[in-house]
XYZ file of C-alpha atoms in Angstrom:
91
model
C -6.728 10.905 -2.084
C -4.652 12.826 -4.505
C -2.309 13.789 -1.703
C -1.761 10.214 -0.753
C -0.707 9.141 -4.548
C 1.420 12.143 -4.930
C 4.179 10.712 -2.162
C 5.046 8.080 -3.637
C 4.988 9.608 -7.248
C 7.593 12.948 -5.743
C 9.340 10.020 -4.699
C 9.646 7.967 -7.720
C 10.895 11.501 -9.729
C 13.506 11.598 -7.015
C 14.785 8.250 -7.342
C 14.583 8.056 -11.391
C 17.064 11.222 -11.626
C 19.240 10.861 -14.495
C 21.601 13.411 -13.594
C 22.628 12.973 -10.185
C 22.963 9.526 -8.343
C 20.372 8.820 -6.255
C 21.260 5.932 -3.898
C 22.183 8.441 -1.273
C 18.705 10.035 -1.122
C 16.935 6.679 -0.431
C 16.632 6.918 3.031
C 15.496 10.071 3.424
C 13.271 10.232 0.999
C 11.728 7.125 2.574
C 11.893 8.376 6.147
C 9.960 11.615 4.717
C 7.439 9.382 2.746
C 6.594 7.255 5.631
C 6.307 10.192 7.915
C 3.409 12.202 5.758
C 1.524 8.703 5.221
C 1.652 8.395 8.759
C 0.143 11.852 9.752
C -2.548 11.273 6.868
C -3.282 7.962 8.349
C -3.933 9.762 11.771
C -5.887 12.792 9.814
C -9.880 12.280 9.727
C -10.184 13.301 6.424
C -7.882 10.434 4.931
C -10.366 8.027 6.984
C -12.019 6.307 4.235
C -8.883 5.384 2.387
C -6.791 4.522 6.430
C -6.489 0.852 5.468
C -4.775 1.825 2.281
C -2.805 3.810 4.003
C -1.717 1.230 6.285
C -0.933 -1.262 3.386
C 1.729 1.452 1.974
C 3.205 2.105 5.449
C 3.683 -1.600 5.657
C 5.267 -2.285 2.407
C 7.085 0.788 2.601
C 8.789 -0.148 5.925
C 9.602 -3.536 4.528
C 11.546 -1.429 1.465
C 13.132 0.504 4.391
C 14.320 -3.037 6.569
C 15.829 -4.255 3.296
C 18.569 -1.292 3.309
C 19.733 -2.746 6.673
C 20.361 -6.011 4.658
C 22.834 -4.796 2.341
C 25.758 -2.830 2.273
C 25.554 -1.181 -0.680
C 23.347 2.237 0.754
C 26.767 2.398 3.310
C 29.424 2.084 0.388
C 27.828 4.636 -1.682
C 27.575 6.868 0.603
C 31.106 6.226 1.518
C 32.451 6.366 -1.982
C 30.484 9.413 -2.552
C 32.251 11.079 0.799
C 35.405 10.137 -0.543
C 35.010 11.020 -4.041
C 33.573 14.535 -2.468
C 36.203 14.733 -0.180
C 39.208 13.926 -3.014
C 37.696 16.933 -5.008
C 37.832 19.658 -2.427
C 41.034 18.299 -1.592
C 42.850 19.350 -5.429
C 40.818 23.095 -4.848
């Protein structure tokens, strides 16, 4: 059960970095979330706790639809590109 708290808790340090913005890593960090939950929820010794399981995958695809309804995930990776971009450009 400990393995199944930890995700979302790695992910929560990831997102709460206070030295490098984050916004970019959302959906990846997501993606890999939702990937380990789903091999645990296939994984016989996670059985007991499946339903669980299923109730993060849920709300955690629901998180993951609600980047498709905004823009702001695409413009900060854009301005990030740029900014990125403008800096190797003055090297």
């Amino acid at each position: 059960m400990r393995d199944v708290v930890w995700e979302p808790a790695s992910a929560c340090k990831t997102f709460s970095s206070e030295k490098y913005p984050t916004l970019q890593q959302t959906l990846p960090v997501l993606e890999f979330m939702q990937e380990k939950w789903e091999q645990m929820a296939r994984e016989e010794k996670y059985e007991r706790i499946k339903d669980g399981i299923e109730s993060g995958l849920r709300n955690l695809r629901k998180w993951y639809r609600s980047t498709d309804e905004t823009d702001i995930y695409f413009i900060s990776l854009g301005k990030l590109l740029l900014a990125h971009t403008s800096h190797t450009d003055q090297v």
